[in-house]
Tab-separated table of N, CA and C in Angstrom:
chain	number	residue	atom	x	y	z
A	1318	UNK	N	-84.821	-13.411	16.852
A	1318	UNK	CA	-86.010	-12.872	17.532
A	1318	UNK	C	-86.531	-13.863	18.605
A	1319	UNK	N	-86.456	-15.152	18.271
A	1319	UNK	CA	-86.864	-16.203	19.211
A	1319	UNK	C	-86.013	-16.227	20.454
A	1320	UNK	N	-84.728	-15.931	20.270
A	1320	UNK	CA	-83.823	-15.900	21.447
A	1320	UNK	C	-84.195	-14.726	22.391
A	1321	UNK	N	-84.504	-13.566	21.796
A	1321	UNK	CA	-84.814	-12.407	22.627
A	1321	UNK	C	-86.152	-12.638	23.382
A	1322	UNK	N	-87.133	-13.247	22.761
A	1322	UNK	CA	-88.454	-13.555	23.398
A	1322	UNK	C	-88.209	-14.569	24.536
A	1323	UNK	N	-87.314	-15.561	24.387
A	1323	UNK	CA	-87.150	-16.553	25.380
A	1323	UNK	C	-86.313	-15.893	26.586
A	1324	UNK	N	-85.461	-15.014	26.290
A	1324	UNK	CA	-84.682	-14.289	27.340
A	1324	UNK	C	-85.629	-13.462	28.093
A	1325	UNK	N	-86.523	-12.743	27.483
A	1325	UNK	CA	-87.526	-11.902	28.180
A	1325	UNK	C	-88.488	-12.745	29.063
A	1326	UNK	N	-88.907	-13.922	28.530
A	1326	UNK	CA	-89.711	-14.810	29.318
A	1326	UNK	C	-89.018	-15.291	30.525
A	1327	UNK	N	-87.692	-15.606	30.395
A	1327	UNK	CA	-86.889	-16.099	31.499
A	1327	UNK	C	-86.789	-14.992	32.544
A	1328	UNK	N	-86.535	-13.755	32.095
A	1328	UNK	CA	-86.353	-12.677	33.058
A	1328	UNK	C	-87.643	-12.378	33.853
A	1329	UNK	N	-88.767	-12.443	33.126
A	1329	UNK	CA	-90.080	-12.171	33.761
A	1329	UNK	C	-90.312	-13.339	34.793
A	1330	UNK	N	-90.102	-14.536	34.395
A	1330	UNK	CA	-90.283	-15.658	35.322
A	1330	UNK	C	-89.375	-15.582	36.553
A	1331	UNK	N	-88.132	-15.243	36.265
A	1331	UNK	CA	-87.123	-15.163	37.329
A	1331	UNK	C	-87.553	-13.994	38.286
A	1332	UNK	N	-87.884	-12.924	37.753
A	1332	UNK	CA	-88.327	-11.734	38.536
A	1332	UNK	C	-89.479	-12.139	39.471
A	1333	UNK	N	-90.526	-12.759	38.892
A	1333	UNK	CA	-91.693	-13.138	39.664
A	1333	UNK	C	-91.348	-14.176	40.747
A	1334	UNK	N	-90.477	-15.155	40.344
A	1334	UNK	CA	-90.088	-16.213	41.415
A	1334	UNK	C	-89.274	-15.585	42.494
A	1335	UNK	N	-88.418	-14.662	42.228
A	1335	UNK	CA	-87.576	-14.069	43.284
A	1335	UNK	C	-88.455	-13.219	44.212
A	1336	UNK	N	-89.471	-12.582	43.711
A	1336	UNK	CA	-90.349	-11.752	44.519
A	1336	UNK	C	-91.204	-12.656	45.443
A	1337	UNK	N	-91.610	-13.786	44.912
A	1337	UNK	CA	-92.437	-14.740	45.719
A	1337	UNK	C	-91.586	-15.300	46.885
A	1338	UNK	N	-90.298	-15.546	46.606
A	1338	UNK	CA	-89.478	-16.192	47.581
A	1338	UNK	C	-89.023	-15.302	48.727
A	1339	UNK	N	-89.102	-14.008	48.600
A	1339	UNK	CA	-88.655	-13.070	49.595
A	1339	UNK	C	-89.604	-13.120	50.788
A	1340	UNK	N	-89.031	-13.354	52.028
A	1340	UNK	CA	-89.822	-13.332	53.200
A	1340	UNK	C	-90.073	-11.952	53.689
A	1341	UNK	N	-91.033	-11.727	54.498
A	1341	UNK	CA	-91.294	-10.398	55.068
A	1341	UNK	C	-92.200	-9.546	54.259
A	1342	UNK	N	-92.540	-8.407	54.747
A	1342	UNK	CA	-93.385	-7.537	54.112
A	1342	UNK	C	-93.931	-6.484	55.100
A	1343	UNK	N	-94.985	-5.837	54.658
A	1343	UNK	CA	-95.593	-4.762	55.412
A	1343	UNK	C	-96.739	-5.248	56.368
A	1344	UNK	N	-96.833	-4.608	57.515
A	1344	UNK	CA	-97.892	-4.929	58.406
A	1344	UNK	C	-99.201	-4.236	57.975
A	1345	UNK	N	-99.112	-3.186	57.168
A	1345	UNK	CA	-100.216	-2.379	56.801
A	1345	UNK	C	-100.283	-1.217	57.899
A	1346	UNK	N	-101.099	-0.175	57.602
A	1346	UNK	CA	-101.133	0.950	58.545
A	1346	UNK	C	-102.041	0.533	59.687
A	1347	UNK	N	-101.421	0.617	60.938
A	1347	UNK	CA	-102.035	0.169	62.128
A	1347	UNK	C	-101.874	1.248	63.261
A	1348	UNK	N	-102.751	1.157	64.204
A	1348	UNK	CA	-102.680	1.996	65.406
A	1348	UNK	C	-101.993	1.192	66.539
A	1349	UNK	N	-101.019	1.893	67.171
A	1349	UNK	CA	-100.251	1.260	68.247
A	1349	UNK	C	-101.089	1.288	69.563
A	1350	UNK	N	-101.299	0.166	70.157
A	1350	UNK	CA	-102.123	0.013	71.353
A	1350	UNK	C	-101.243	0.004	72.623
A	1351	UNK	N	-100.258	-0.927	72.638
A	1351	UNK	CA	-99.442	-1.117	73.820
A	1351	UNK	C	-97.955	-1.204	73.438
A	1352	UNK	N	-97.050	-0.620	74.263
A	1352	UNK	CA	-95.609	-0.713	74.019
A	1352	UNK	C	-95.015	-1.365	75.248
A	1353	UNK	N	-94.288	-2.330	75.073
A	1353	UNK	CA	-93.661	-3.092	76.171
A	1353	UNK	C	-92.159	-3.242	76.007
A	1354	UNK	N	-91.413	-2.629	76.872
A	1354	UNK	CA	-89.979	-2.796	76.798
A	1354	UNK	C	-89.576	-4.026	77.595
A	1355	UNK	N	-88.963	-5.009	76.904
A	1355	UNK	CA	-88.492	-6.186	77.624
A	1355	UNK	C	-87.006	-6.147	77.842
A	1356	UNK	N	-86.531	-7.187	78.473
A	1356	UNK	CA	-85.074	-7.246	78.853
A	1356	UNK	C	-84.154	-7.339	77.617
A	1357	UNK	N	-83.246	-6.326	77.421
A	1357	UNK	CA	-82.329	-6.419	76.317
A	1357	UNK	C	-81.214	-7.307	76.552
A	1358	UNK	N	-80.920	-7.676	77.771
A	1358	UNK	CA	-79.822	-8.638	78.102
A	1358	UNK	C	-80.113	-9.956	77.448
A	1359	UNK	N	-81.342	-10.388	77.384
A	1359	UNK	CA	-81.626	-11.593	76.684
A	1359	UNK	C	-82.161	-11.351	75.248
A	1360	UNK	N	-81.949	-10.133	74.814
A	1360	UNK	CA	-82.381	-9.550	73.461
A	1360	UNK	C	-83.892	-9.851	73.210
A	1361	UNK	N	-84.681	-9.544	74.250
A	1361	UNK	CA	-86.091	-9.687	74.032
A	1361	UNK	C	-86.768	-8.462	73.353
A	1362	UNK	N	-86.162	-7.329	73.542
A	1362	UNK	CA	-86.403	-6.117	72.797
A	1362	UNK	C	-87.785	-5.479	73.162
A	1363	UNK	N	-88.094	-4.577	72.201
A	1363	UNK	CA	-89.326	-3.822	72.293
A	1363	UNK	C	-90.488	-4.662	71.722
A	1364	UNK	N	-91.578	-4.720	72.435
A	1364	UNK	CA	-92.817	-5.412	71.879
A	1364	UNK	C	-93.913	-4.352	71.664
A	1365	UNK	N	-94.359	-4.344	70.383
A	1365	UNK	CA	-95.339	-3.349	69.997
A	1365	UNK	C	-96.630	-4.121	69.648
A	1366	UNK	N	-97.760	-3.822	70.374
A	1366	UNK	CA	-99.019	-4.457	70.135
A	1366	UNK	C	-99.943	-3.420	69.447
A	1367	UNK	N	-100.484	-3.856	68.291
A	1367	UNK	CA	-101.408	-3.045	67.549
A	1367	UNK	C	-102.819	-3.304	68.057
A	1368	UNK	N	-103.704	-2.367	67.695
A	1368	UNK	CA	-105.114	-2.500	68.149
A	1368	UNK	C	-105.905	-3.621	67.479
A	1369	UNK	N	-105.362	-4.053	66.320
A	1369	UNK	CA	-106.012	-5.166	65.634
A	1369	UNK	C	-104.901	-6.018	64.914
A	1370	UNK	N	-105.260	-7.123	64.380
A	1370	UNK	CA	-104.268	-7.963	63.720
A	1370	UNK	C	-103.716	-7.272	62.428
A	1371	UNK	N	-102.367	-7.405	62.277
A	1371	UNK	CA	-101.741	-6.887	61.093
A	1371	UNK	C	-101.748	-7.860	59.978
A	1372	UNK	N	-101.183	-7.429	58.817
A	1372	UNK	CA	-101.272	-8.238	57.567
A	1372	UNK	C	-100.513	-9.583	57.769
A	1373	UNK	N	-99.532	-9.698	58.666
A	1373	UNK	CA	-98.802	-10.850	58.950
A	1373	UNK	C	-98.218	-11.606	57.778
A	1374	UNK	N	-97.343	-10.873	57.079
A	1374	UNK	CA	-96.785	-11.529	55.824
A	1374	UNK	C	-95.987	-12.785	56.012
A	1375	UNK	N	-95.413	-12.981	57.213
A	1375	UNK	CA	-94.635	-14.195	57.459
A	1375	UNK	C	-95.440	-15.314	58.200
A	1376	UNK	N	-96.745	-15.075	58.345
A	1376	UNK	CA	-97.649	-16.049	59.001
A	1376	UNK	C	-97.168	-16.466	60.403
A	1377	UNK	N	-96.689	-15.447	61.156
A	1377	UNK	CA	-96.313	-15.694	62.621
A	1377	UNK	C	-97.574	-16.015	63.367
A	1378	UNK	N	-97.456	-16.724	64.477
A	1378	UNK	CA	-98.612	-17.172	65.249
A	1378	UNK	C	-99.293	-16.025	65.977
A	1379	UNK	N	-98.638	-14.936	66.263
A	1379	UNK	CA	-99.242	-13.766	66.951
A	1379	UNK	C	-99.300	-12.623	65.941
A	1380	UNK	N	-100.453	-12.336	65.379
A	1380	UNK	CA	-100.609	-11.341	64.298
A	1380	UNK	C	-100.915	-9.945	64.896
A	1381	UNK	N	-100.897	-9.748	66.205
A	1381	UNK	CA	-101.168	-8.367	66.728
A	1381	UNK	C	-99.903	-7.746	67.260
A	1382	UNK	N	-98.869	-8.563	67.539
A	1382	UNK	CA	-97.658	-8.078	68.237
A	1382	UNK	C	-96.453	-8.210	67.255
A	1383	UNK	N	-95.613	-7.158	67.228
A	1383	UNK	CA	-94.311	-7.228	66.547
A	1383	UNK	C	-93.200	-6.950	67.546
A	1384	UNK	N	-92.046	-7.417	67.296
A	1384	UNK	CA	-90.864	-7.228	68.166
A	1384	UNK	C	-89.802	-6.526	67.435
A	1385	UNK	N	-89.073	-5.622	68.192
A	1385	UNK	CA	-87.923	-4.926	67.682
A	1385	UNK	C	-86.722	-5.382	68.491
A	1386	UNK	N	-85.813	-6.077	67.913
A	1386	UNK	CA	-84.579	-6.544	68.598
A	1386	UNK	C	-83.738	-5.411	69.135
A	1387	UNK	N	-83.264	-5.504	70.279
A	1387	UNK	CA	-82.356	-4.472	70.881
A	1387	UNK	C	-81.104	-4.318	70.045
A	1388	UNK	N	-80.675	-5.347	69.358
A	1388	UNK	CA	-79.420	-5.280	68.527
A	1388	UNK	C	-79.698	-4.669	67.186
A	1389	UNK	N	-80.866	-4.331	66.853
A	1389	UNK	CA	-81.171	-3.721	65.552
A	1389	UNK	C	-80.451	-2.290	65.539
A	1390	UNK	N	-79.803	-1.970	64.443
A	1390	UNK	CA	-79.049	-0.691	64.425
A	1390	UNK	C	-79.988	0.514	64.517
A	1391	UNK	N	-81.239	0.370	64.089
A	1391	UNK	CA	-82.220	1.473	64.172
A	1391	UNK	C	-83.148	1.392	65.396
A	1392	UNK	N	-82.745	0.620	66.389
A	1392	UNK	CA	-83.598	0.343	67.453
A	1392	UNK	C	-84.080	1.670	68.193
A	1393	UNK	N	-83.164	2.618	68.446
A	1393	UNK	CA	-83.552	3.818	69.142
A	1393	UNK	C	-84.495	4.699	68.339
A	1394	UNK	N	-84.194	4.705	66.991
A	1394	UNK	CA	-85.056	5.496	66.108
A	1394	UNK	C	-86.472	4.952	66.044
A	1395	UNK	N	-86.539	3.577	65.992
A	1395	UNK	CA	-87.849	2.914	65.948
A	1395	UNK	C	-88.603	3.099	67.202
A	1396	UNK	N	-87.889	3.077	68.360
A	1396	UNK	CA	-88.489	3.282	69.617
A	1396	UNK	C	-89.109	4.765	69.695
A	1397	UNK	N	-88.310	5.692	69.265
A	1397	UNK	CA	-88.811	7.083	69.262
A	1397	UNK	C	-90.070	7.254	68.375
A	1398	UNK	N	-90.050	6.555	67.213
A	1398	UNK	CA	-91.161	6.655	66.236
A	1398	UNK	C	-92.395	5.907	66.812
A	1399	UNK	N	-92.245	4.818	67.487
A	1399	UNK	CA	-93.380	4.073	68.065
A	1399	UNK	C	-94.023	4.976	69.177
A	1400	UNK	N	-93.168	5.499	70.007
A	1400	UNK	CA	-93.683	6.343	71.075
A	1400	UNK	C	-94.396	7.579	70.507
A	1401	UNK	N	-93.884	8.124	69.439
A	1401	UNK	CA	-94.536	9.280	68.794
A	1401	UNK	C	-95.881	8.839	68.214
A	1402	UNK	N	-95.925	7.731	67.534
A	1402	UNK	CA	-97.135	7.268	66.906
A	1402	UNK	C	-98.190	7.025	67.914
A	1403	UNK	N	-97.831	6.402	69.067
A	1403	UNK	CA	-98.836	6.144	70.114
A	1403	UNK	C	-99.334	7.470	70.751
A	1404	UNK	N	-98.414	8.270	71.142
A	1404	UNK	CA	-98.809	9.450	71.848
A	1404	UNK	C	-99.615	10.462	71.016
A	1405	UNK	N	-99.248	10.521	69.720
A	1405	UNK	CA	-99.961	11.446	68.772
A	1405	UNK	C	-101.069	10.814	68.068
A	1406	UNK	N	-101.352	9.575	68.358
A	1406	UNK	CA	-102.439	8.824	67.780
A	1406	UNK	C	-102.296	8.783	66.183
A	1407	UNK	N	-101.071	8.512	65.864
A	1407	UNK	CA	-100.710	8.395	64.397
A	1407	UNK	C	-100.732	6.887	64.054
A	1408	UNK	N	-100.859	6.600	62.762
A	1408	UNK	CA	-100.803	5.217	62.356
A	1408	UNK	C	-99.298	4.799	62.031
A	1409	UNK	N	-99.010	3.508	62.190
A	1409	UNK	CA	-97.609	3.021	61.959
A	1409	UNK	C	-97.717	1.922	60.961
A	1410	UNK	N	-96.767	1.840	60.076
A	1410	UNK	CA	-96.649	0.794	59.092
A	1410	UNK	C	-95.243	0.175	59.182
A	1411	UNK	N	-95.145	-1.048	59.719
A	1411	UNK	CA	-93.850	-1.708	59.924
A	1411	UNK	C	-93.515	-2.588	58.840
A	1412	UNK	N	-92.226	-2.665	58.492
A	1412	UNK	CA	-91.758	-3.757	57.642
A	1412	UNK	C	-91.224	-4.838	58.556
A	1413	UNK	N	-91.593	-5.987	58.400
A	1413	UNK	CA	-91.257	-7.143	59.254
A	1413	UNK	C	-90.610	-8.231	58.364
A	1414	UNK	N	-89.776	-9.024	59.046
A	1414	UNK	CA	-89.147	-10.140	58.387
A	1414	UNK	C	-88.864	-11.220	59.387
A	1415	UNK	N	-89.586	-12.320	59.237
A	1415	UNK	CA	-89.395	-13.477	60.116
A	1415	UNK	C	-90.172	-13.352	61.414
A	1416	UNK	N	-90.134	-14.469	62.181
A	1416	UNK	CA	-90.812	-14.512	63.445
A	1416	UNK	C	-89.836	-14.827	64.497
A	1417	UNK	N	-90.093	-14.254	65.703
A	1417	UNK	CA	-89.314	-14.598	66.865
A	1417	UNK	C	-89.789	-15.892	67.553
A	1418	UNK	N	-89.126	-16.250	68.620
A	1418	UNK	CA	-89.458	-17.522	69.347
A	1418	UNK	C	-90.853	-17.506	69.971
A	1419	UNK	N	-91.400	-16.238	70.174
A	1419	UNK	CA	-92.761	-16.077	70.723
A	1419	UNK	C	-93.842	-16.029	69.631
A	1420	UNK	N	-93.421	-16.225	68.400
A	1420	UNK	CA	-94.365	-16.177	67.290
A	1420	UNK	C	-94.745	-14.738	66.870
A	1421	UNK	N	-93.982	-13.735	67.204
A	1421	UNK	CA	-94.195	-12.371	66.829
A	1421	UNK	C	-93.317	-11.979	65.652
A	1422	UNK	N	-93.850	-11.143	64.741
A	1422	UNK	CA	-93.112	-10.752	63.624
A	1422	UNK	C	-91.951	-9.819	64.133
A	1423	UNK	N	-90.784	-9.899	63.415
A	1423	UNK	CA	-89.625	-9.091	63.818
A	1423	UNK	C	-89.619	-7.845	62.912
A	1424	UNK	N	-89.707	-6.690	63.537
A	1424	UNK	CA	-89.714	-5.407	62.758
A	1424	UNK	C	-88.301	-5.018	62.388
A	1425	UNK	N	-88.146	-4.529	61.149
A	1425	UNK	CA	-86.864	-4.135	60.659
A	1425	UNK	C	-86.911	-2.605	60.322
A	1426	UNK	N	-88.055	-2.055	60.057
A	1426	UNK	CA	-88.157	-0.576	59.764
A	1426	UNK	C	-89.582	-0.133	60.006
A	1427	UNK	N	-89.838	1.199	60.107
A	1427	UNK	CA	-91.108	1.686	60.464
A	1427	UNK	C	-91.394	3.034	59.793
A	1428	UNK	N	-92.663	3.220	59.439
A	1428	UNK	CA	-93.117	4.510	58.877
A	1428	UNK	C	-94.305	4.868	59.725
A	1429	UNK	N	-94.466	6.211	59.981
A	1429	UNK	CA	-95.643	6.701	60.664
A	1429	UNK	C	-96.275	7.815	59.840
A	1430	UNK	N	-97.583	7.978	60.032
A	1430	UNK	CA	-98.303	9.106	59.380
A	1430	UNK	C	-99.368	9.624	60.306
């Protein structure tokens, strides 16, 4: 019985530790204010500015702007969703992971409502 309890304790601790170590997270539901398409040749990508600071899970220096890399496989879908969110005055919730060289969170996926 002692062995099972220690294994369970280890699994709980390992599960919590691995969740803490994962970078990235959600911006929270935000309204898109400005969309700026930058030069994809230098992979500067799409720049999305929210009307207020987002949750900033990676502690990037710019908490209002997120970037979508042109090389991201879902780039075109995210672009269409961002344009839809802004034009229809819908809220967007982005998953971000890491910061770019400008201190902006890097978007990896998006939800709109």
